[in-house]
mmCIF file of C-alpha atoms in Angstrom:
data_model
loop_
_atom_site.group_PDB
_atom_site.id
_atom_site.type_symbol
_atom_site.label_atom_id
_atom_site.label_comp_id
_atom_site.label_asym_id
_atom_site.label_seq_id
_atom_site.Cartn_x
_atom_site.Cartn_y
_atom_site.Cartn_z
ATOM 1 C CA MET R 295 -0.066 0.005 -0.257
ATOM 2 C CA LEU R 296 2.294 2.540 0.833
ATOM 3 C CA ALA R 297 4.539 1.501 -2.752
ATOM 4 C CA THR R 298 1.390 2.280 -4.233
ATOM 5 C CA GLU R 299 0.820 5.461 -2.663
ATOM 6 C CA LEU R 300 4.408 6.617 -2.935
ATOM 7 C CA LYS R 301 4.702 5.266 -6.586
ATOM 8 C CA ALA R 302 8.005 3.629 -5.184
ATOM 9 C CA ASP R 303 9.172 0.138 -6.055
ATOM 10 C CA PHE R 304 8.442 -2.958 -3.660
ATOM 11 C CA LEU R 305 11.733 -4.468 -2.218
ATOM 12 C CA ASP R 306 10.614 -7.743 -0.331
ATOM 13 C CA SER R 307 10.776 -11.530 -1.885
ATOM 14 C CA GLU R 308 12.586 -9.304 -4.535
ATOM 15 C CA ILE R 309 15.719 -9.057 -2.686
ATOM 16 C CA ILE R 310 15.222 -13.291 -2.800
ATOM 17 C CA ASP R 311 14.626 -13.051 -6.575
ATOM 18 C CA GLU R 312 17.713 -11.467 -6.586
ATOM 19 C CA VAL R 313 20.166 -12.556 -4.943
ATOM 20 C CA ALA R 314 18.635 -15.826 -6.900
ATOM 21 C CA ARG R 315 19.775 -14.303 -10.237
ATOM 22 C CA ARG R 316 23.060 -13.509 -9.409
ATOM 23 C CA LEU R 317 23.704 -16.679 -8.078
ATOM 24 C CA GLN R 318 22.259 -18.349 -10.918
ATOM 25 C CA LEU R 319 20.219 -20.832 -8.451
ATOM 26 C CA PRO R 320 16.382 -21.025 -8.814
ATOM 27 C CA LYS R 321 14.281 -19.115 -6.567
ATOM 28 C CA GLU R 322 12.406 -21.612 -4.556
ATOM 29 C CA GLU R 323 16.036 -22.829 -3.216
ATOM 30 C CA VAL R 324 17.325 -19.488 -2.046
ATOM 31 C CA GLU R 325 13.544 -18.733 -0.532
ATOM 32 C CA ALA R 326 13.639 -21.555 1.581
ATOM 33 C CA GLU R 327 17.032 -20.650 2.357
ATOM 34 C CA ASP R 328 15.600 -16.877 3.732
ATOM 35 C CA GLU R 329 13.907 -19.186 6.565
ATOM 36 C CA GLN R 330 14.739 -22.616 6.675
ATOM 37 C CA PRO R 331 18.795 -23.099 6.127
ATOM 38 C CA GLY R 332 20.043 -26.076 4.631
ATOM 39 C CA SER R 333 21.855 -27.258 1.675
ATOM 40 C CA LEU R 334 21.925 -24.046 -0.662
ATOM 41 C CA LEU R 335 24.950 -22.473 1.762
ATOM 42 C CA ALA R 336 27.247 -25.170 1.078
ATOM 43 C CA ARG R 337 26.886 -24.147 -2.970
ATOM 44 C CA LEU R 338 27.665 -20.929 -1.985
ATOM 45 C CA LEU R 339 31.016 -20.610 -2.607
ATOM 46 C CA VAL R 340 31.267 -22.668 -5.277
ATOM 47 C CA ALA R 341 28.783 -19.804 -7.127
ATOM 48 C CA LEU R 342 30.704 -17.231 -6.066
ATOM 49 C CA GLY R 343 33.855 -18.321 -6.064
ATOM 50 C CA SER R 344 35.710 -15.778 -7.731
ATOM 51 C CA ALA R 345 33.399 -12.767 -6.585
ATOM 52 C CA THR R 346 35.843 -10.388 -4.510
ATOM 53 C CA SER R 347 33.834 -7.903 -3.627
ATOM 54 C CA GLU R 348 34.315 -6.012 -0.805
ATOM 55 C CA PRO R 349 32.220 -7.236 2.664
ATOM 56 C CA LEU R 350 29.461 -5.515 3.731
ATOM 57 C CA ILE R 351 29.775 -6.840 7.823
ATOM 58 C CA PRO R 352 32.422 -5.660 9.841
ATOM 59 C CA PRO R 353 34.593 -8.328 10.503
ATOM 60 C CA GLU R 354 34.214 -8.222 14.054
ATOM 61 C CA ALA R 355 30.391 -9.230 13.297
ATOM 62 C CA THR R 356 29.647 -12.712 13.719
ATOM 63 C CA ALA R 357 27.986 -14.481 11.261
ATOM 64 C CA TRP R 358 23.946 -15.243 11.913
ATOM 65 C CA THR R 359 23.498 -19.266 12.851
ATOM 66 C CA PRO R 360 19.317 -19.418 12.576
ATOM 67 C CA PRO R 361 17.885 -21.676 16.097
ATOM 68 C CA ASN R 362 18.572 -25.394 15.367
ATOM 69 C CA ALA R 363 21.263 -24.368 12.284
ATOM 70 C CA GLY R 364 23.632 -27.959 11.621
ATOM 71 C CA PRO R 365 27.361 -27.226 11.638
ATOM 72 C CA GLU R 366 28.221 -27.110 8.736
ATOM 73 C CA PHE R 367 26.122 -24.324 8.147
ATOM 74 C CA ASP R 368 29.644 -21.831 7.165
ATOM 75 C CA THR R 369 28.873 -20.391 4.355
ATOM 76 C CA ARG R 370 25.875 -17.723 5.198
ATOM 77 C CA LYS R 371 28.088 -14.402 5.116
ATOM 78 C CA ALA R 372 28.074 -14.807 1.686
ATOM 79 C CA VAL R 373 24.214 -14.587 1.621
ATOM 80 C CA LEU R 374 24.017 -11.728 3.578
ATOM 81 C CA GLN R 375 26.694 -9.914 1.729
ATOM 82 C CA ILE R 376 24.901 -10.329 -1.704
ATOM 83 C CA THR R 377 21.795 -9.396 0.215
ATOM 84 C CA GLN R 378 23.162 -6.166 1.516
ATOM 85 C CA HIS R 379 24.432 -5.360 -1.635
ATOM 86 C CA VAL R 380 20.861 -5.453 -3.050
ATOM 87 C CA ILE R 381 19.484 -3.436 -0.678
ATOM 88 C CA GLU R 382 21.969 -0.738 -1.087
ATOM 89 C CA GLU R 383 21.703 -0.484 -4.333
ATOM 90 C CA ALA R 384 18.309 -0.554 -4.673
ATOM 91 C CA ALA R 385 18.680 2.643 -1.846
ATOM 92 C CA ARG R 386 20.859 4.545 -3.883
ATOM 93 C CA VAL R 387 18.604 3.935 -7.570
ATOM 94 C CA GLY R 388 15.838 6.295 -5.456
ATOM 95 C CA ASN R 389 12.050 5.880 -4.286
ATOM 96 C CA VAL R 390 12.026 2.543 -2.594
ATOM 97 C CA VAL R 391 10.166 0.253 0.010
ATOM 98 C CA ILE R 392 12.209 -1.842 1.679
ATOM 99 C CA VAL R 393 10.675 -4.538 4.246
ATOM 100 C CA GLY R 394 12.871 -6.207 6.718
ATOM 101 C CA ARG R 395 16.453 -8.327 6.482
ATOM 102 C CA GLY R 396 18.069 -5.567 8.157
ATOM 103 C CA GLY R 397 17.625 -2.573 6.121
ATOM 104 C CA ALA R 398 17.379 -0.538 9.285
ATOM 105 C CA TYR R 399 20.914 -1.492 9.933
ATOM 106 C CA ILE R 400 22.283 -1.611 6.561
ATOM 107 C CA LEU R 401 20.820 1.668 5.831
ATOM 108 C CA SER R 402 21.612 3.485 9.247
ATOM 109 C CA SER R 403 23.444 6.505 7.714
ATOM 110 C CA PHE R 404 21.793 6.603 4.244
ATOM 111 C CA PRO R 405 20.972 10.467 4.458
ATOM 112 C CA GLY R 406 17.230 9.292 2.660
ATOM 113 C CA ALA R 407 16.229 6.781 4.805
ATOM 114 C CA MET R 408 13.057 6.522 6.518
ATOM 115 C CA HIS R 409 13.052 3.418 9.059
ATOM 116 C CA VAL R 410 10.064 2.484 10.713
ATOM 117 C CA PHE R 411 9.018 -0.435 12.450
ATOM 118 C CA LEU R 412 5.398 -2.217 12.659
ATOM 119 C CA ARG R 413 4.513 -3.688 15.425
ATOM 120 C CA ALA R 414 0.978 -5.091 16.941
ATOM 121 C CA ALA R 415 -0.770 -6.986 19.751
ATOM 122 C CA GLU R 416 0.558 -11.206 19.576
ATOM 123 C CA ALA R 417 -3.200 -11.990 19.207
ATOM 124 C CA ILE R 418 -3.854 -9.360 16.268
ATOM 125 C CA ARG R 419 -1.259 -10.898 14.379
ATOM 126 C CA ILE R 420 -2.486 -14.511 15.042
ATOM 127 C CA LYS R 421 -5.303 -13.047 13.002
ATOM 128 C CA THR R 422 -3.508 -11.648 10.495
ATOM 129 C CA ILE R 423 -1.505 -14.803 10.072
ATOM 130 C CA MET R 424 -4.160 -17.205 10.298
ATOM 131 C CA ALA R 425 -6.052 -15.242 6.947
ATOM 132 C CA ARG R 426 -3.099 -14.582 4.791
ATOM 133 C CA PHE R 427 -1.957 -17.787 4.926
ATOM 134 C CA ASN R 428 -5.565 -19.910 5.175
ATOM 135 C CA ILE R 429 -4.390 -21.426 8.377
ATOM 136 C CA THR R 430 -7.484 -22.445 10.463
ATOM 137 C CA SER R 431 -5.433 -23.525 13.848
ATOM 138 C CA GLU R 432 -4.618 -20.679 15.931
ATOM 139 C CA GLU R 433 -2.058 -22.739 18.110
ATOM 140 C CA GLU R 434 0.042 -23.210 14.018
ATOM 141 C CA ALA R 435 -0.516 -19.610 13.161
ATOM 142 C CA ARG R 436 1.260 -18.767 16.999
ATOM 143 C CA ARG R 437 3.836 -21.218 16.617
ATOM 144 C CA ARG R 438 4.928 -19.372 12.765
ATOM 145 C CA LEU R 439 4.406 -16.046 14.803
ATOM 146 C CA LYS R 440 7.033 -17.715 17.204
ATOM 147 C CA GLN R 441 9.379 -18.725 14.933
ATOM 148 C CA THR R 442 9.875 -16.201 12.505
ATOM 149 C CA ASP R 443 9.907 -13.358 15.543
ATOM 150 C CA GLU R 444 12.695 -16.321 16.741
ATOM 151 C CA ASN R 445 14.410 -15.990 13.475
ATOM 152 C CA TRP R 446 14.618 -12.101 13.042
ATOM 153 C CA THR R 447 15.114 -11.056 16.187
ATOM 154 C CA SER R 448 18.106 -13.830 16.410
ATOM 155 C CA TYR R 449 19.621 -12.668 13.327
ATOM 156 C CA ILE R 450 19.543 -9.138 13.997
ATOM 157 C CA LYS R 451 21.085 -10.076 17.020
ATOM 158 C CA GLN R 452 24.257 -12.071 15.699
ATOM 159 C CA VAL R 453 24.593 -9.673 12.695
ATOM 160 C CA TYR R 454 24.119 -6.349 13.728
ATOM 161 C CA GLY R 455 24.819 -6.857 17.899
ATOM 162 C CA HIS R 456 21.235 -5.099 18.123
ATOM 163 C CA ASP R 457 18.200 -5.677 19.734
ATOM 164 C CA ARG R 458 15.507 -4.869 16.690
ATOM 165 C CA ASN R 459 12.677 -4.332 18.644
ATOM 166 C CA HIS R 460 14.116 -0.981 20.139
ATOM 167 C CA PRO R 461 12.551 1.598 19.366
ATOM 168 C CA ALA R 462 15.913 3.798 18.671
ATOM 169 C CA HIS R 463 16.935 2.643 15.876
ATOM 170 C CA TYR R 464 14.065 3.414 14.231
ATOM 171 C CA ASP R 465 12.077 7.228 13.094
ATOM 172 C CA LEU R 466 8.598 5.791 13.746
ATOM 173 C CA VAL R 467 6.991 3.377 15.841
ATOM 174 C CA LEU R 468 3.331 2.059 14.673
ATOM 175 C CA ASP R 469 1.175 -0.032 15.746
ATOM 176 C CA THR R 470 -1.052 -1.081 12.992
ATOM 177 C CA GLY R 471 -3.125 -3.081 15.388
ATOM 178 C CA ARG R 472 -4.222 0.304 16.634
ATOM 179 C CA LEU R 473 -4.395 1.758 13.702
ATOM 180 C CA GLY R 474 -5.150 0.039 11.118
ATOM 181 C CA TYR R 475 -3.187 0.145 7.490
ATOM 182 C CA ASN R 476 -4.590 3.356 5.934
ATOM 183 C CA ALA R 477 -3.767 5.154 9.066
ATOM 184 C CA THR R 478 -0.545 3.307 9.149
ATOM 185 C CA MET R 479 0.179 4.630 5.973
ATOM 186 C CA ASP R 480 -1.053 7.685 5.789
ATOM 187 C CA ALA R 481 1.417 8.940 9.464
ATOM 188 C CA ILE R 482 4.534 7.070 7.255
ATOM 189 C CA VAL R 483 3.788 9.320 4.362
ATOM 190 C CA ALA R 484 2.859 12.686 6.547
ATOM 191 C CA ALA R 485 6.669 12.189 8.180
ATOM 192 C CA LEU R 486 8.160 11.407 5.013
ATOM 193 C CA LYS R 487 6.530 14.510 3.691
ATOM 194 C CA ARG R 488 6.985 16.567 6.379
ATOM 195 C CA ARG R 489 10.485 16.060 8.247
ATOM 196 C CA ASN R 490 12.777 18.451 8.406
ATOM 197 C CA PRO R 491 15.597 16.426 10.537
ATOM 198 C CA LEU R 492 17.618 19.031 13.461
ATOM 199 C CA THR R 493 21.466 18.942 12.991
#
């Protein structure tokens, strides 16, 4: 909705598409790896063997290890590096809405970026998951919610050293459950139009 209102590009699953294109791998494999690490990452160094791009991850940062990842999961920095390049390139091009994947940290010093954290009460989120994914079991929706939250919290903590829920990382923190989608979008658009940073 926001991208449409701003006449902007929308980068969410497109990040996966671009990573897949650069690695010359099927989108489905990259998409599966985005939440469930496995054999794809063992192939990344081969796919990136000749790549010499400078890492965007600080050398002291530990690589992200998702919950229950196996010990062979040792090439994940390559995926993070490509994802970071894709996000930075999209931001440099201009008018774009980027969802997740550490965008608030990757673009923390990017002058034109506005960082927004959307939250809602657990009950609202569970209902939304059930509707969006056609799930009839509240318990299954709660399990998915918990797993996703744990994965992203772990990812941001290990890669960037931050608590993704901390409001200091964002320009706006909005409760979509209380505001609804239209008012949330209106608040973001108003902030974009009227922002005037203090220096």
